[in-house]
mmCIF file of C-alpha atoms in Angstrom:
data_model
loop_
_atom_site.group_PDB
_atom_site.id
_atom_site.type_symbol
_atom_site.label_atom_id
_atom_site.label_comp_id
_atom_site.label_asym_id
_atom_site.label_seq_id
_atom_site.Cartn_x
_atom_site.Cartn_y
_atom_site.Cartn_z
ATOM 1 C CA MET A 1 110.302 112.282 102.655
ATOM 2 C CA PHE A 2 108.570 115.385 103.798
ATOM 3 C CA GLY A 3 105.137 116.662 104.557
ATOM 4 C CA CYS A 4 103.554 120.312 104.933
ATOM 5 C CA LEU A 5 100.716 121.141 107.071
ATOM 6 C CA VAL A 6 99.103 124.640 106.321
ATOM 7 C CA ALA A 7 97.139 126.110 109.142
ATOM 8 C CA GLY A 8 95.626 122.897 110.379
ATOM 9 C CA ARG A 9 93.505 122.663 106.951
ATOM 10 C CA LEU A 10 95.788 121.258 104.022
ATOM 11 C CA VAL A 11 98.315 118.464 104.313
ATOM 12 C CA GLN A 12 100.912 118.136 101.473
ATOM 13 C CA THR A 13 103.164 115.075 101.080
ATOM 14 C CA ASP A 14 104.089 115.431 97.463
ATOM 15 C CA ALA A 15 107.040 117.881 97.641
ATOM 16 C CA GLN A 16 108.335 118.761 94.210
ATOM 17 C CA GLN A 17 111.964 117.896 93.975
ATOM 18 C CA VAL A 18 113.593 120.622 92.258
ATOM 19 C CA ALA A 19 117.371 119.521 92.480
ATOM 20 C CA GLY A 20 118.928 116.321 94.198
ATOM 21 C CA ASP A 21 118.635 118.061 97.722
ATOM 22 C CA LYS A 22 115.972 120.364 97.269
ATOM 23 C CA PHE A 23 112.077 120.201 97.539
ATOM 24 C CA VAL A 24 109.309 122.685 97.217
ATOM 25 C CA PHE A 25 105.475 122.740 98.429
ATOM 26 C CA ASN A 26 103.272 125.025 96.734
ATOM 27 C CA LEU A 27 101.302 127.255 99.143
ATOM 28 C CA PRO A 28 97.905 128.465 97.639
ATOM 29 C CA ASP A 29 96.004 131.401 98.994
ATOM 30 C CA TYR A 30 99.108 131.986 101.450
ATOM 31 C CA GLU A 31 97.637 135.538 102.346
ATOM 32 C CA ASN A 32 95.064 133.816 104.786
ATOM 33 C CA VAL A 33 97.690 131.402 106.419
ATOM 34 C CA ASN A 34 99.355 132.129 109.895
ATOM 35 C CA HIS A 35 101.438 129.018 110.348
ATOM 36 C CA VAL A 36 102.908 126.041 108.506
ATOM 37 C CA VAL A 37 104.232 122.890 109.985
ATOM 38 C CA VAL A 38 107.026 121.069 108.173
ATOM 39 C CA PHE A 39 107.567 117.411 109.247
ATOM 40 C CA MET A 40 109.373 114.335 108.186
ATOM 41 C CA LEU A 41 107.009 111.444 106.931
ATOM 42 C CA GLY A 42 109.145 108.830 108.845
ATOM 43 C CA THR A 43 109.817 106.946 105.661
ATOM 44 C CA VAL A 44 113.195 108.170 104.840
ATOM 45 C CA PRO A 45 115.572 109.779 107.604
ATOM 46 C CA PHE A 46 118.257 112.349 106.661
ATOM 47 C CA PRO A 47 121.594 110.953 105.915
ATOM 48 C CA VAL A 48 123.959 110.896 108.943
ATOM 49 C CA GLY A 49 125.093 114.660 109.601
ATOM 50 C CA MET A 50 122.430 116.138 107.581
ATOM 51 C CA GLY A 51 119.239 118.032 108.362
ATOM 52 C CA GLY A 52 116.680 120.195 106.143
ATOM 53 C CA ALA A 53 116.816 123.932 106.041
ATOM 54 C CA VAL A 54 113.268 125.216 105.644
ATOM 55 C CA TYR A 55 112.752 128.170 103.429
ATOM 56 C CA PHE A 56 109.586 130.268 102.446
ATOM 57 C CA SER A 57 109.206 132.337 99.446
ATOM 58 C CA PHE A 58 106.581 134.870 98.638
ATOM 59 C CA PRO A 59 105.199 135.348 94.778
ATOM 60 C CA ASP A 60 107.324 138.554 93.361
ATOM 61 C CA PRO A 61 106.328 138.989 89.724
ATOM 62 C CA VAL A 62 108.729 141.868 89.361
ATOM 63 C CA GLY A 63 111.985 140.907 91.278
ATOM 64 C CA GLY A 64 112.010 137.158 91.089
ATOM 65 C CA GLN A 65 111.440 134.931 94.107
ATOM 66 C CA VAL A 66 112.801 136.066 97.539
ATOM 67 C CA TRP A 67 113.446 133.201 99.978
ATOM 68 C CA GLN A 68 113.460 133.518 103.671
ATOM 69 C CA LEU A 69 115.008 131.041 106.119
ATOM 70 C CA LEU A 70 112.406 129.910 108.693
ATOM 71 C CA GLY A 71 114.522 127.506 110.587
ATOM 72 C CA PHE A 72 115.221 123.776 109.974
ATOM 73 C CA ILE A 73 114.135 120.195 110.859
ATOM 74 C CA THR A 74 116.492 117.109 111.768
ATOM 75 C CA ASN A 75 116.079 113.267 112.399
ATOM 76 C CA GLU A 76 116.170 114.450 116.070
ATOM 77 C CA LYS A 77 113.473 117.362 115.633
ATOM 78 C CA PRO A 78 111.399 115.898 112.858
ATOM 79 C CA SER A 79 108.998 118.731 112.894
ATOM 80 C CA ALA A 80 108.507 122.366 113.350
ATOM 81 C CA ILE A 81 105.943 125.128 113.198
ATOM 82 C CA PHE A 82 106.696 128.349 111.703
ATOM 83 C CA LYS A 83 104.822 131.676 111.729
ATOM 84 C CA ILE A 84 104.530 133.163 108.031
ATOM 85 C CA SER A 85 101.734 135.693 108.846
ATOM 86 C CA LYS A 86 104.231 138.469 109.968
ATOM 87 C CA LEU A 87 106.767 138.050 107.287
ATOM 88 C CA LYS A 88 107.292 140.776 104.577
ATOM 89 C CA PRO A 89 108.057 140.333 101.135
ATOM 90 C CA GLY A 90 111.295 141.330 100.034
ATOM 91 C CA GLU A 91 113.326 140.721 103.063
ATOM 92 C CA GLY A 92 115.104 137.813 102.073
ATOM 93 C CA ALA A 93 118.898 136.607 102.524
ATOM 94 C CA GLU A 94 121.161 134.127 100.814
ATOM 95 C CA HIS A 95 119.184 130.725 99.866
ATOM 96 C CA PRO A 96 120.189 127.594 97.946
ATOM 97 C CA PHE A 97 117.307 127.629 95.697
ATOM 98 C CA GLY A 98 118.967 129.819 92.961
ATOM 99 C CA MET A 99 116.754 131.339 90.537
ATOM 100 C CA MET A 100 113.974 128.621 90.180
ATOM 101 C CA PRO A 101 111.064 129.648 87.983
ATOM 102 C CA ALA A 102 108.158 130.853 90.637
ATOM 103 C CA PRO A 103 104.697 129.750 90.289
ATOM 104 C CA HIS A 104 102.777 132.051 87.947
ATOM 105 C CA LEU A 105 99.827 132.664 90.305
ATOM 106 C CA ALA A 106 99.871 135.846 92.341
ATOM 107 C CA SER A 107 98.515 134.001 95.434
ATOM 108 C CA MET A 108 100.904 131.204 95.281
ATOM 109 C CA ALA A 109 103.717 131.189 97.732
ATOM 110 C CA GLN A 110 106.150 128.365 98.327
ATOM 111 C CA VAL A 111 108.112 126.441 101.151
ATOM 112 C CA GLY A 112 111.307 124.773 100.258
ATOM 113 C CA VAL A 113 113.420 122.317 102.142
ATOM 114 C CA SER A 114 117.258 122.210 101.621
ATOM 115 C CA ILE A 115 119.007 119.178 102.691
ATOM 116 C CA GLU A 116 122.322 120.817 104.363
ATOM 117 C CA PRO A 117 124.914 119.526 106.872
ATOM 118 C CA LEU A 118 123.792 120.045 110.436
ATOM 119 C CA GLU A 119 126.898 122.174 111.522
ATOM 120 C CA GLN A 120 125.813 124.699 108.599
ATOM 121 C CA LEU A 121 122.083 124.611 109.830
ATOM 122 C CA VAL A 122 122.864 125.527 113.365
ATOM 123 C CA GLN A 123 125.021 128.571 112.458
ATOM 124 C CA GLN A 124 122.081 130.201 110.199
ATOM 125 C CA THR A 125 119.731 132.854 111.438
ATOM 126 C CA PRO A 126 116.000 132.523 110.594
ATOM 127 C CA VAL A 127 114.258 135.711 109.483
ATOM 128 C CA PRO A 128 112.552 137.272 112.654
ATOM 129 C CA GLY A 129 109.381 136.329 113.566
ATOM 130 C CA ALA A 130 109.184 133.119 111.840
ATOM 131 C CA THR A 131 109.703 130.595 114.819
ATOM 132 C CA VAL A 132 107.150 129.924 117.142
ATOM 133 C CA SER A 133 108.384 130.232 120.772
ATOM 134 C CA ALA A 134 108.727 127.013 122.582
ATOM 135 C CA VAL A 135 108.129 128.666 125.846
ATOM 136 C CA ASP A 136 104.662 130.137 124.655
ATOM 137 C CA SER A 137 103.597 126.501 123.513
ATOM 138 C CA PHE A 138 104.828 125.070 126.831
ATOM 139 C CA ILE A 139 102.918 127.678 128.665
ATOM 140 C CA GLN A 140 99.627 126.984 126.749
ATOM 141 C CA PHE A 141 100.346 123.026 127.180
ATOM 142 C CA THR A 142 100.738 123.918 130.983
ATOM 143 C CA GLN A 143 97.477 126.055 131.288
ATOM 144 C CA LYS A 144 95.591 123.358 129.473
ATOM 145 C CA MET A 145 96.737 120.573 131.697
ATOM 146 C CA LEU A 146 96.072 122.553 134.713
ATOM 147 C CA ASP A 147 92.465 123.209 133.491
ATOM 148 C CA SER A 148 92.015 119.640 132.642
ATOM 149 C CA LEU A 149 93.547 118.189 135.972
ATOM 150 C CA TYR A 150 91.217 120.762 137.937
ATOM 151 C CA ASN A 151 88.009 119.984 135.927
ATOM 152 C CA TYR A 152 88.563 116.478 136.076
ATOM 153 C CA SER A 153 88.963 116.158 139.687
ATOM 154 C CA SER A 154 86.170 118.610 140.358
ATOM 155 C CA SER A 155 83.987 116.472 138.324
ATOM 156 C CA PHE A 156 84.261 113.956 141.236
ATOM 157 C CA ALA A 157 83.388 116.413 144.181
ATOM 158 C CA ILE A 158 80.582 115.580 146.618
ATOM 159 C CA SER A 159 79.821 117.250 149.979
ATOM 160 C CA GLN A 160 80.634 115.944 153.165
ATOM 161 C CA SER A 161 77.074 115.011 153.807
ATOM 162 C CA GLN A 162 77.183 112.827 150.599
ATOM 163 C CA MET A 163 80.292 110.888 151.544
ATOM 164 C CA THR A 164 79.902 107.377 152.880
ATOM 165 C CA PRO A 165 82.523 105.506 154.625
ATOM 166 C CA ASN A 166 84.949 103.680 152.658
ATOM 167 C CA PRO A 167 88.107 102.450 154.452
ATOM 168 C CA SER A 168 89.902 101.838 151.141
ATOM 169 C CA GLU A 169 89.402 105.272 149.711
ATOM 170 C CA MET A 170 91.129 108.337 150.183
ATOM 171 C CA PHE A 171 89.697 111.871 149.734
ATOM 172 C CA ILE A 172 91.301 114.989 148.815
ATOM 173 C CA PRO A 173 89.896 118.133 149.740
ATOM 174 C CA ALA A 174 88.876 120.382 146.469
ATOM 175 C CA SER A 175 90.252 123.294 148.329
ATOM 176 C CA SER A 176 93.849 121.800 148.221
ATOM 177 C CA ILE A 177 93.615 120.998 144.516
ATOM 178 C CA LEU A 178 92.467 124.712 143.706
ATOM 179 C CA LYS A 179 95.276 126.007 145.939
ATOM 180 C CA TRP A 180 97.824 123.988 144.208
ATOM 181 C CA TYR A 181 96.403 124.976 140.849
ATOM 182 C CA GLU A 182 96.477 128.718 141.724
ATOM 183 C CA ASN A 183 100.148 128.582 143.138
ATOM 184 C CA PHE A 184 101.204 126.646 139.871
ATOM 185 C CA GLN A 185 99.724 129.377 137.605
ATOM 186 C CA ARG A 186 101.641 131.848 139.799
ATOM 187 C CA ARG A 187 104.819 130.407 139.796
ATOM 188 C CA MET A 188 104.369 129.895 136.129
ATOM 189 C CA ALA A 189 103.596 133.260 135.353
ATOM 190 C CA GLN A 190 106.872 134.428 137.435
ATOM 191 C CA ASN A 191 109.073 132.243 135.583
ATOM 192 C CA PRO A 192 108.035 129.475 133.274
ATOM 193 C CA ASN A 193 111.096 127.463 133.844
ATOM 194 C CA PHE A 194 110.648 127.285 137.636
ATOM 195 C CA TRP A 195 109.952 123.440 137.505
ATOM 196 C CA LYS A 196 113.427 122.788 136.266
ATOM 197 C CA THR A 197 115.080 123.787 139.623
#
C-alpha cells in the first residue's frame, strides 16, 4: 500500500502494520538522512474520504517515542517529500500511535502512516520545517528547464558564414534565445508565480 524512500538510497515497501489503520517503516541511521519520500504503491487506494497522515518518531530511550506530524498523502496527492534533518527530538504533539514499543536501536527512527478522514488531515498542522516548499521545487525545475533549453538550442548554433540556404528551414538568432532566457530568469526571481497571470 505504501512505500518510503530514504534520501535517494533506500526504498522500503514493506511497512509493518501495527494496527488496522496504522503502518510504520523503520529508519536506520536516520542521523545521516535529510529527506524522506512517502508514496502510495498504486496497488491499493485509500478508501473514499480517507488519506494518510505521515508522522516521524525519534528514538528516545528515556521518555518513550515522540511522534511529529510531517504532513499527509491522499489518492489525489499520492506522494510527498519531507525534510527531517532539521527536526528536533522531543518536539512532538498528539498522535494516533499511542504507546507503541519503540525499536531498541539508538540510531533507529520510524516513519508512521495513519489512515484518517480527509477533513481531519487538512486541519492538522505539521511540525515546522518538515515540508519541502513546492515553490522551491518549482523554481529548481524551472531553472533546470531553462538551462536545458538554452544548452540544447545552443548545440545547433552555427555562424552566418556556415549557413546554407534552405527555404524550408527557419533560423532563430541565438541572441534572442539568450534574451528570453535572461528575461525569464529575472521575472522568476521577482515573482515565482508570474506565469500564472
